[in-house]
Coordinates of C-alpha atoms and ligand atoms in Angstrom, one line a residue:
M502 CA 84.7 -89.5 -96.7
F503 CA 82.2 -91.3 -99.0
W504 CA 82.6 -88.9 -101.9
M505 CA 86.4 -89.1 -101.7
F506 CA 86.2 -92.9 -102.1
F507 CA 83.9 -92.4 -105.0
V508 CA 86.2 -90.0 -106.7
A509 CA 89.1 -92.4 -106.4
L510 CA 87.1 -95.2 -107.9
A511 CA 85.8 -93.1 -110.8
Q512 CA 89.4 -92.1 -111.6
V513 CA 90.4 -95.7 -111.9
V514 CA 87.5 -96.8 -114.0
G515 CA 87.8 -93.8 -116.4
E516 CA 91.2 -94.9 -117.4
G517 CA 90.0 -97.3 -120.0
Q518 CA 89.1 -94.4 -122.4
Q519 CA 92.5 -92.8 -123.0
G520 CA 95.6 -93.1 -125.2
W521 CA 96.5 -96.5 -126.6
Q522 CA 93.6 -98.9 -127.4
P523 CA 94.0 -102.6 -128.2
N524 CA 93.1 -103.8 -131.6
P525 CA 89.4 -104.8 -131.4
E526 CA 90.0 -107.8 -133.7
L527 CA 92.6 -109.1 -131.4
V528 CA 90.4 -108.6 -128.3
K529 CA 87.6 -110.5 -130.1
K530 CA 89.9 -113.4 -131.1
L531 CA 91.5 -113.8 -127.7
S532 CA 88.1 -113.5 -125.9
E533 CA 86.8 -116.3 -128.1
R534 CA 89.8 -118.5 -127.4
R535 CA 89.6 -117.9 -123.6
P536 CA 86.1 -116.9 -122.6
D537 CA 87.2 -117.2 -118.9
V538 CA 89.8 -114.4 -119.4
I539 CA 89.1 -110.7 -119.5
Y540 CA 90.4 -109.1 -122.7
D541 CA 87.8 -106.4 -123.0
E542 CA 88.3 -103.2 -121.0
A543 CA 84.6 -102.9 -120.5
K544 CA 84.7 -106.1 -118.4
V545 CA 87.3 -104.9 -115.9
P546 CA 85.7 -104.9 -112.5
T547 CA 85.6 -101.7 -110.4
Y548 CA 88.3 -101.7 -107.7
T549 CA 90.0 -99.4 -105.2
L550 CA 93.7 -99.6 -104.9
P551 CA 95.5 -99.4 -101.5
D552 CA 97.1 -96.0 -101.1
P553 CA 100.9 -96.3 -101.1
L554 CA 101.0 -93.2 -98.9
V555 CA 98.7 -94.4 -96.1
C556 CA 100.2 -96.8 -93.5
L557 CA 98.3 -99.9 -92.3
D558 CA 97.5 -98.0 -89.1
G559 CA 96.0 -95.1 -91.1
T560 CA 98.9 -92.7 -90.8
K561 CA 99.2 -90.5 -93.8
V562 CA 102.7 -90.3 -95.2
M563 CA 103.3 -86.6 -95.7
T564 CA 107.1 -86.5 -95.6
P565 CA 110.0 -88.4 -97.3
E566 CA 111.2 -89.4 -93.8
L567 CA 108.0 -91.2 -92.9
W568 CA 108.1 -93.0 -96.3
R569 CA 111.6 -94.2 -95.6
S570 CA 111.3 -95.1 -92.0
K571 CA 107.8 -96.5 -91.9
R572 CA 105.8 -97.0 -95.1
R573 CA 108.5 -98.3 -97.4
P574 CA 109.6 -101.1 -94.9
E575 CA 106.0 -101.9 -94.3
I576 CA 105.2 -102.3 -98.0
L577 CA 108.4 -104.4 -98.5
E578 CA 107.3 -106.7 -95.7
L579 CA 103.8 -107.0 -97.1
F580 CA 105.2 -108.1 -100.5
R581 CA 107.6 -110.6 -98.8
T582 CA 104.8 -112.1 -96.6
H583 CA 101.9 -112.2 -99.1
M584 CA 103.4 -112.5 -102.5
Y585 CA 107.1 -113.3 -103.3
G586 CA 108.1 -114.9 -100.0
K587 CA 111.1 -114.3 -97.8
A588 CA 114.6 -115.1 -98.9
P589 CA 116.3 -116.6 -95.8
I590 CA 119.7 -115.2 -96.5
G591 CA 121.4 -112.1 -97.8
K592 CA 124.9 -112.3 -99.0
P593 CA 126.3 -115.8 -98.0
G594 CA 129.5 -115.4 -96.0
E595 CA 131.0 -118.4 -97.7
M596 CA 130.4 -117.2 -101.3
T597 CA 133.4 -116.8 -103.6
F598 CA 134.0 -115.5 -107.1
E599 CA 136.3 -117.2 -109.7
V600 CA 137.2 -115.2 -112.8
F601 CA 137.8 -118.0 -115.2
D602 CA 138.0 -116.0 -118.4
L603 CA 139.4 -112.6 -119.3
D604 CA 139.9 -111.5 -122.9
K605 CA 140.7 -107.9 -123.6
N606 CA 140.3 -108.4 -127.3
A607 CA 136.9 -110.0 -127.6
L608 CA 134.4 -109.3 -130.4
N609 CA 137.1 -108.2 -132.8
G610 CA 138.8 -106.0 -130.2
K611 CA 135.7 -104.0 -129.4
A612 CA 135.1 -105.5 -126.0
T613 CA 136.6 -107.0 -122.9
R614 CA 134.9 -110.3 -122.0
K615 CA 135.0 -111.7 -118.5
Q616 CA 133.4 -114.8 -117.2
V617 CA 133.0 -115.3 -113.5
R618 CA 131.8 -118.3 -111.6
I619 CA 129.9 -117.2 -108.5
L620 CA 130.2 -120.1 -106.0
F621 CA 127.3 -119.5 -103.7
T622 CA 128.5 -121.9 -101.0
G623 CA 132.2 -121.3 -101.7
K624 CA 132.6 -125.0 -102.6
P625 CA 134.0 -125.7 -106.1
D626 CA 131.6 -128.6 -106.6
G627 CA 128.6 -126.8 -105.0
L628 CA 126.0 -124.6 -106.6
S629 CA 127.3 -122.0 -108.9
M630 CA 126.2 -119.3 -111.4
D631 CA 128.2 -118.3 -114.4
L632 CA 128.3 -114.6 -115.1
L633 CA 129.1 -113.4 -118.7
I634 CA 130.3 -109.8 -119.0
Y635 CA 131.2 -107.7 -122.0
L636 CA 132.6 -104.2 -121.5
P637 CA 133.2 -101.7 -124.2
N638 CA 137.0 -101.1 -124.7
D639 CA 136.6 -97.5 -125.8
V640 CA 134.8 -96.3 -122.7
K641 CA 136.5 -94.9 -119.5
R642 CA 136.5 -97.3 -116.6
P643 CA 134.5 -98.0 -114.4
V644 CA 131.7 -98.7 -116.9
P645 CA 127.9 -98.5 -116.2
V646 CA 126.4 -101.9 -116.9
F647 CA 123.0 -103.4 -117.9
L648 CA 122.3 -106.7 -116.0
L649 CA 119.7 -109.3 -116.8
L650 CA 119.1 -112.9 -116.3
N651 CA 118.6 -115.0 -119.5
F652 CA 116.4 -118.0 -120.2
F653 CA 118.5 -120.4 -122.2
G654 CA 122.1 -120.2 -121.0
N655 CA 124.9 -117.7 -121.5
H656 CA 126.1 -119.4 -124.7
A657 CA 122.7 -118.8 -126.3
I658 CA 123.0 -115.0 -126.1
H659 CA 125.9 -114.6 -128.6
P660 CA 127.7 -116.8 -131.1
D661 CA 131.1 -116.0 -129.4
P662 CA 132.7 -119.5 -129.3
A663 CA 134.6 -118.6 -126.1
I664 CA 131.4 -118.5 -124.0
R665 CA 131.5 -121.4 -121.7
I666 CA 128.7 -123.9 -122.2
K667 CA 127.3 -125.1 -118.9
P668 CA 124.4 -127.6 -118.5
V669 CA 120.9 -126.1 -118.6
W670 CA 117.5 -127.4 -117.4
F671 CA 115.3 -129.1 -119.9
K672 CA 112.1 -130.8 -118.9
G673 CA 113.2 -131.3 -115.4
E674 CA 116.6 -132.6 -116.2
K675 CA 120.0 -131.0 -116.7
I676 CA 121.4 -131.4 -120.2
T677 CA 124.5 -130.1 -121.9
P678 CA 123.5 -127.8 -124.8
S679 CA 124.9 -128.5 -128.2
E680 CA 127.4 -126.3 -130.0
D681 CA 124.9 -125.3 -132.6
S682 CA 122.7 -123.7 -129.9
R683 CA 125.2 -120.9 -129.5
G684 CA 123.7 -117.5 -130.3
R685 CA 120.1 -118.7 -130.7
D686 CA 118.6 -116.2 -128.2
R687 CA 118.5 -112.9 -130.1
S688 CA 117.1 -110.8 -127.2
I689 CA 120.4 -109.1 -126.2
P690 CA 121.9 -106.8 -128.8
V691 CA 125.4 -107.0 -127.4
E692 CA 127.2 -104.9 -130.1
R693 CA 124.6 -102.1 -129.9
I694 CA 124.8 -102.0 -126.1
L695 CA 128.6 -101.7 -126.3
A696 CA 128.4 -99.1 -129.1
R697 CA 126.3 -97.0 -126.8
G698 CA 128.9 -97.1 -124.1
Y699 CA 127.4 -99.6 -121.7
G700 CA 128.6 -102.9 -120.4
I701 CA 126.3 -105.9 -120.5
A702 CA 126.2 -108.7 -117.9
T703 CA 124.0 -111.8 -117.9
A704 CA 123.6 -115.1 -116.2
Y705 CA 121.3 -118.1 -116.8
Y706 CA 118.3 -118.0 -114.4
G707 CA 118.4 -121.8 -114.0
D708 CA 121.8 -121.6 -112.4
I709 CA 120.0 -120.1 -109.4
A710 CA 116.8 -122.3 -109.4
P711 CA 115.1 -124.3 -112.2
D712 CA 111.8 -123.1 -113.4
F713 CA 109.3 -125.9 -112.7
P714 CA 107.2 -126.8 -109.7
G715 CA 109.7 -129.3 -108.3
T716 CA 112.3 -126.5 -108.1
F717 CA 112.4 -126.6 -104.3
Q718 CA 114.4 -129.8 -104.4
H719 CA 117.1 -128.1 -106.5
G720 CA 119.4 -125.1 -106.9
I721 CA 119.5 -122.5 -104.3
F722 CA 116.6 -124.0 -102.5
A723 CA 118.3 -127.3 -101.9
A724 CA 121.5 -125.4 -100.9
F725 CA 119.8 -123.1 -98.3
D726 CA 116.3 -124.3 -97.4
K727 CA 117.6 -126.6 -94.7
L728 CA 117.3 -123.5 -92.5
F729 CA 113.5 -124.0 -92.6
G730 CA 113.5 -127.5 -91.2
E731 CA 111.0 -130.1 -92.5
K732 CA 108.3 -128.0 -94.0
R733 CA 108.6 -124.8 -96.0
P734 CA 106.6 -122.0 -94.3
P735 CA 103.8 -120.3 -96.2
D736 CA 106.0 -117.2 -96.6
A737 CA 109.1 -119.0 -97.8
W738 CA 110.7 -117.6 -101.0
G739 CA 109.3 -118.7 -104.3
A740 CA 111.4 -118.9 -107.5
I741 CA 111.0 -115.2 -108.4
S742 CA 112.5 -114.3 -105.0
A743 CA 115.3 -116.7 -105.6
W744 CA 116.1 -115.3 -109.0
A745 CA 116.0 -111.8 -107.6
W746 CA 118.3 -112.9 -104.8
G747 CA 120.7 -114.2 -107.5
L748 CA 120.7 -110.7 -109.2
S749 CA 121.9 -109.2 -105.9
R750 CA 124.7 -111.7 -105.7
V751 CA 125.9 -110.4 -109.1
L752 CA 126.0 -106.9 -107.5
D753 CA 128.1 -108.3 -104.7
Y754 CA 130.6 -109.3 -107.4
F755 CA 130.4 -106.0 -109.3
E756 CA 131.4 -104.3 -106.0
V757 CA 134.8 -106.0 -106.2
D758 CA 135.3 -105.5 -109.9
K759 CA 137.2 -102.3 -110.5
D760 CA 136.1 -102.1 -114.2
I761 CA 132.4 -102.0 -113.4
D762 CA 130.6 -99.0 -111.8
A763 CA 128.6 -100.8 -109.2
K764 CA 126.7 -97.6 -108.5
W765 CA 125.4 -97.5 -112.0
V766 CA 123.9 -100.9 -112.6
V767 CA 120.6 -101.1 -114.6
V768 CA 118.7 -104.3 -113.7
L769 CA 116.2 -105.4 -116.3
G770 CA 114.2 -108.4 -117.2
H771 CA 111.7 -109.7 -119.6
S772 CA 108.4 -111.3 -118.7
R773 CA 108.8 -113.6 -115.6
L774 CA 112.3 -112.2 -115.4
G775 CA 110.8 -108.7 -115.6
K776 CA 108.8 -109.6 -112.5
T777 CA 112.1 -110.7 -111.0
A778 CA 113.9 -107.5 -112.0
L779 CA 111.2 -105.4 -110.3
W780 CA 111.4 -107.4 -107.1
A781 CA 115.2 -107.4 -107.1
G782 CA 115.2 -103.6 -107.6
A783 CA 112.6 -103.1 -104.9
Q784 CA 114.6 -105.0 -102.3
D785 CA 118.1 -104.0 -103.2
E786 CA 118.6 -100.3 -103.4
R787 CA 122.1 -100.7 -104.9
F788 CA 120.4 -101.1 -108.3
A789 CA 120.5 -97.6 -109.9
I790 CA 117.7 -98.2 -112.4
V791 CA 115.0 -100.8 -112.7
I792 CA 113.4 -101.9 -116.0
S793 CA 110.4 -104.2 -116.5
N794 CA 109.8 -105.5 -120.0
N795 CA 106.4 -107.0 -120.5
S796 CA 106.3 -108.3 -116.9
G797 CA 102.5 -108.6 -116.7
C798 CA 100.7 -110.3 -113.8
G799 CA 102.9 -110.5 -110.7
G800 CA 105.1 -107.9 -112.3
A801 CA 104.0 -104.4 -113.2
A802 CA 100.3 -105.1 -114.0
L803 CA 97.7 -104.3 -111.4
S804 CA 96.3 -107.5 -110.0
R805 CA 92.9 -106.0 -109.2
R806 CA 92.1 -105.3 -112.8
R807 CA 92.0 -109.1 -113.5
F808 CA 92.7 -108.3 -117.2
G809 CA 94.5 -111.1 -119.0
E810 CA 96.4 -113.4 -116.6
T811 CA 95.1 -113.3 -113.1
V812 CA 96.4 -114.3 -109.7
A813 CA 94.5 -117.6 -109.8
I814 CA 95.7 -118.4 -113.3
I815 CA 99.4 -117.6 -112.5
N816 CA 99.3 -119.5 -109.2
S817 CA 97.9 -122.6 -110.9
A818 CA 100.2 -122.6 -113.9
F819 CA 103.3 -121.6 -112.0
P820 CA 102.8 -122.8 -108.4
H821 CA 106.5 -122.3 -107.6
W822 CA 106.9 -118.6 -108.6
F823 CA 105.3 -117.0 -105.5
C824 CA 105.0 -118.0 -101.8
E825 CA 102.2 -120.2 -100.6
N826 CA 100.4 -117.3 -99.0
F827 CA 99.8 -115.7 -102.4
K828 CA 97.4 -118.5 -103.3
R829 CA 95.0 -117.2 -100.7
Y830 CA 94.3 -114.4 -103.1
N831 CA 93.2 -116.5 -106.0
D832 CA 90.0 -114.8 -107.2
R833 CA 90.3 -112.5 -104.1
E834 CA 92.6 -109.8 -105.5
N835 CA 90.7 -107.1 -103.6
E836 CA 91.8 -108.6 -100.3
L837 CA 95.5 -108.1 -101.1
P838 CA 97.1 -105.5 -98.8
I839 CA 99.2 -104.4 -101.8
D840 CA 98.9 -104.0 -105.5
Q841 CA 101.7 -103.7 -108.1
H842 CA 101.8 -99.9 -108.2
M843 CA 103.3 -100.3 -104.7
L844 CA 106.0 -102.6 -106.1
V845 CA 106.9 -99.9 -108.7
A846 CA 106.9 -97.3 -105.9
L847 CA 109.5 -99.3 -103.9
T848 CA 112.0 -98.3 -106.5
A849 CA 111.5 -94.6 -105.7
P850 CA 113.4 -92.3 -105.8
R851 CA 115.4 -94.3 -108.3
P852 CA 114.4 -94.3 -112.0
V853 CA 112.1 -97.1 -113.1
Y854 CA 110.9 -98.0 -116.6
I855 CA 107.9 -100.1 -117.4
A856 CA 107.3 -101.3 -121.0
S857 CA 104.4 -103.0 -122.6
A858 CA 103.6 -104.4 -126.1
D859 CA 100.5 -103.8 -128.2
E860 CA 99.6 -107.4 -128.8
D861 CA 100.6 -108.6 -125.4
L862 CA 97.2 -108.4 -123.8
W863 CA 97.9 -111.4 -121.6
A864 CA 100.3 -109.0 -119.7
D865 CA 97.6 -106.2 -119.5
P866 CA 99.4 -103.2 -121.0
R867 CA 97.0 -100.7 -119.5
G868 CA 97.4 -102.3 -116.0
E869 CA 101.2 -102.0 -116.4
F870 CA 100.8 -98.3 -117.3
L871 CA 98.4 -97.7 -114.4
A872 CA 100.9 -99.2 -111.9
A873 CA 103.4 -96.6 -113.1
K874 CA 100.9 -93.9 -112.8
F875 CA 99.8 -94.8 -109.3
A876 CA 103.4 -95.1 -108.1
D877 CA 103.9 -91.5 -109.2
P878 CA 102.6 -89.8 -106.0
V879 CA 105.5 -91.5 -104.1
Y880 CA 108.0 -90.1 -106.5
K881 CA 106.4 -86.7 -106.2
L882 CA 106.6 -86.9 -102.4
L883 CA 110.3 -87.7 -102.7
G884 CA 110.8 -84.6 -104.8
K885 CA 111.2 -86.4 -108.2
E886 CA 109.5 -85.7 -111.5
G887 CA 107.8 -89.1 -111.6
L888 CA 105.7 -90.0 -114.6
P889 CA 105.4 -87.0 -117.0
T890 CA 101.9 -88.0 -118.2
Q891 CA 98.6 -88.8 -116.5
E892 CA 97.3 -90.5 -119.7
M893 CA 98.3 -93.7 -121.3
P894 CA 100.5 -92.7 -124.3
A895 CA 99.8 -93.8 -127.8
L896 CA 101.8 -96.6 -129.5
N897 CA 105.6 -96.0 -129.8
Q898 CA 105.4 -92.7 -127.9
P899 CA 107.8 -93.3 -125.0
V900 CA 107.6 -91.0 -121.9
M901 CA 110.6 -90.6 -119.7
G902 CA 110.6 -88.9 -116.4
T903 CA 111.9 -90.6 -113.3
I904 CA 109.3 -93.1 -114.2
G905 CA 109.5 -94.1 -117.9
Y906 CA 106.8 -96.0 -119.9
H907 CA 106.2 -97.1 -123.5
I908 CA 104.0 -99.4 -125.4
R909 CA 105.5 -100.5 -128.7
S910 CA 104.1 -102.3 -131.7
G911 CA 104.2 -106.1 -131.8
G912 CA 103.9 -108.9 -129.3
H913 CA 105.5 -110.3 -126.2
G914 CA 109.3 -110.0 -126.4
L915 CA 112.4 -108.0 -125.7
T916 CA 113.2 -106.2 -128.9
E917 CA 115.8 -103.7 -130.2
Y918 CA 113.2 -101.0 -129.9
D919 CA 112.9 -101.7 -126.2
W920 CA 116.7 -101.8 -125.7
E921 CA 117.2 -98.4 -127.5
R922 CA 114.6 -96.8 -125.3
Y923 CA 116.2 -98.3 -122.1
M924 CA 119.5 -96.9 -123.2
D925 CA 118.0 -93.5 -123.9
F926 CA 116.5 -93.6 -120.4
A927 CA 119.8 -94.6 -118.9
D928 CA 121.6 -91.9 -120.9
K929 CA 119.2 -89.3 -119.5
H930 CA 119.6 -90.3 -115.9
F931 CA 123.3 -91.1 -116.0
R932 CA 124.0 -87.7 -117.7
Q933 CA 122.0 -86.0 -114.9
N934 CA 123.5 -87.8 -112.0
R935 CA 126.6 -89.9 -112.7
Ligands
LIG88 C1 103.6 -117.0 -119.2 C2 103.1 -116.4 -117.9 C3 103.5 -115.0 -117.7 C4 105.0 -114.8 -117.9 C5 105.4 -115.4 -119.2 C6 106.9 -115.4 -119.5 O1 103.0 -116.4 -120.3 O2 101.7 -116.6 -117.9 O3 103.2 -114.6 -116.4 O4 105.4 -113.5 -117.8 O5 105.0 -116.8 -119.3 O6 107.7 -115.4 -118.6 O7 107.2 -115.5 -120.7

């Protein structure tokens, strides 16, 4: 027994030597700026990861059936209880959809644009989320779609003047964005996505819940938290859970839109919304493919490595993202009953893609790769290819099995390079299975 433990540990520690290496100058600069943060691989503590294929009661998971019936639900529950918190509701019975815009000749005839208001409580003056959809006109219906939440409002993702401007959150207040803020967010290459045969759908994350510590007084929390009574329990949903819940409500809409292939929806997200995409895909198996772009701590990066952003740092800077219970693990990552490779594994057997960026050391690129690698045994158990490499690839050398991974040049961001790889990955899996 003892030697087995030792081998597992040695394997984890040895990882630092292979494939991509961060620029030493950058490591030096960041370490000087934040001496309290680990940016140097040599300083990563030794750790042992929980085995995704061993149940809490010690049962070894040797069959896909046992994974499905016992271990998967157990892991999901652990993430709900200790990290992201529990969403009190699934699909609200009173929710309605209002298609308020349909233009079959959008973007110079290339696309059909739809805008749909999702009324969470069914009340026209209640909480709502606006969904913006572009579908390629030259592709047979129903169309596979990429879905992501955006940071600045739908009007910001494209200069199209027909996108409805809706108030957004700014410094704790709702403000109406100006006309000249249209198209300022360049992170969604709409025309490229359409040219490659995919639809694109997006909604503003603040429509679900604003992103500041007082969020629990607003948005979906104000609308549904009454169910908790006076005090929010320590496992009540945080903002990431709320945003993930909102993504599932978009899928509810897709299921009634005949132009969209609800069975082929790729959910993706960048950074905090990458954490959100992983959590949404883990819980809602209707998502066909899950993509995490630079999601870092609380997303794909292994918490136990403590490289870059840590549990304590994230919980103090963003106390509203996770449930209260997660704060118990500040500086005590080794006590977590889960780590982020298990979040990745919850997507299995569906395809999942994790992407990092060379200069984004805050998000721990190697920790993100290792979560993909240590999720691989679950994919293998389920008869899938999993991750085609055991070693971290070099820069700009994507690997694509059922698990995909790349680390590209540059810093934190969702770039055209990332999008092209995600569409390559979707092509591969849609060609195989659709
Ligand atoms: C901060 C935060 C990260 C997060 C990022 C983002 O850097 O520390 O955890 O991913 O913001 O959402 O852009």
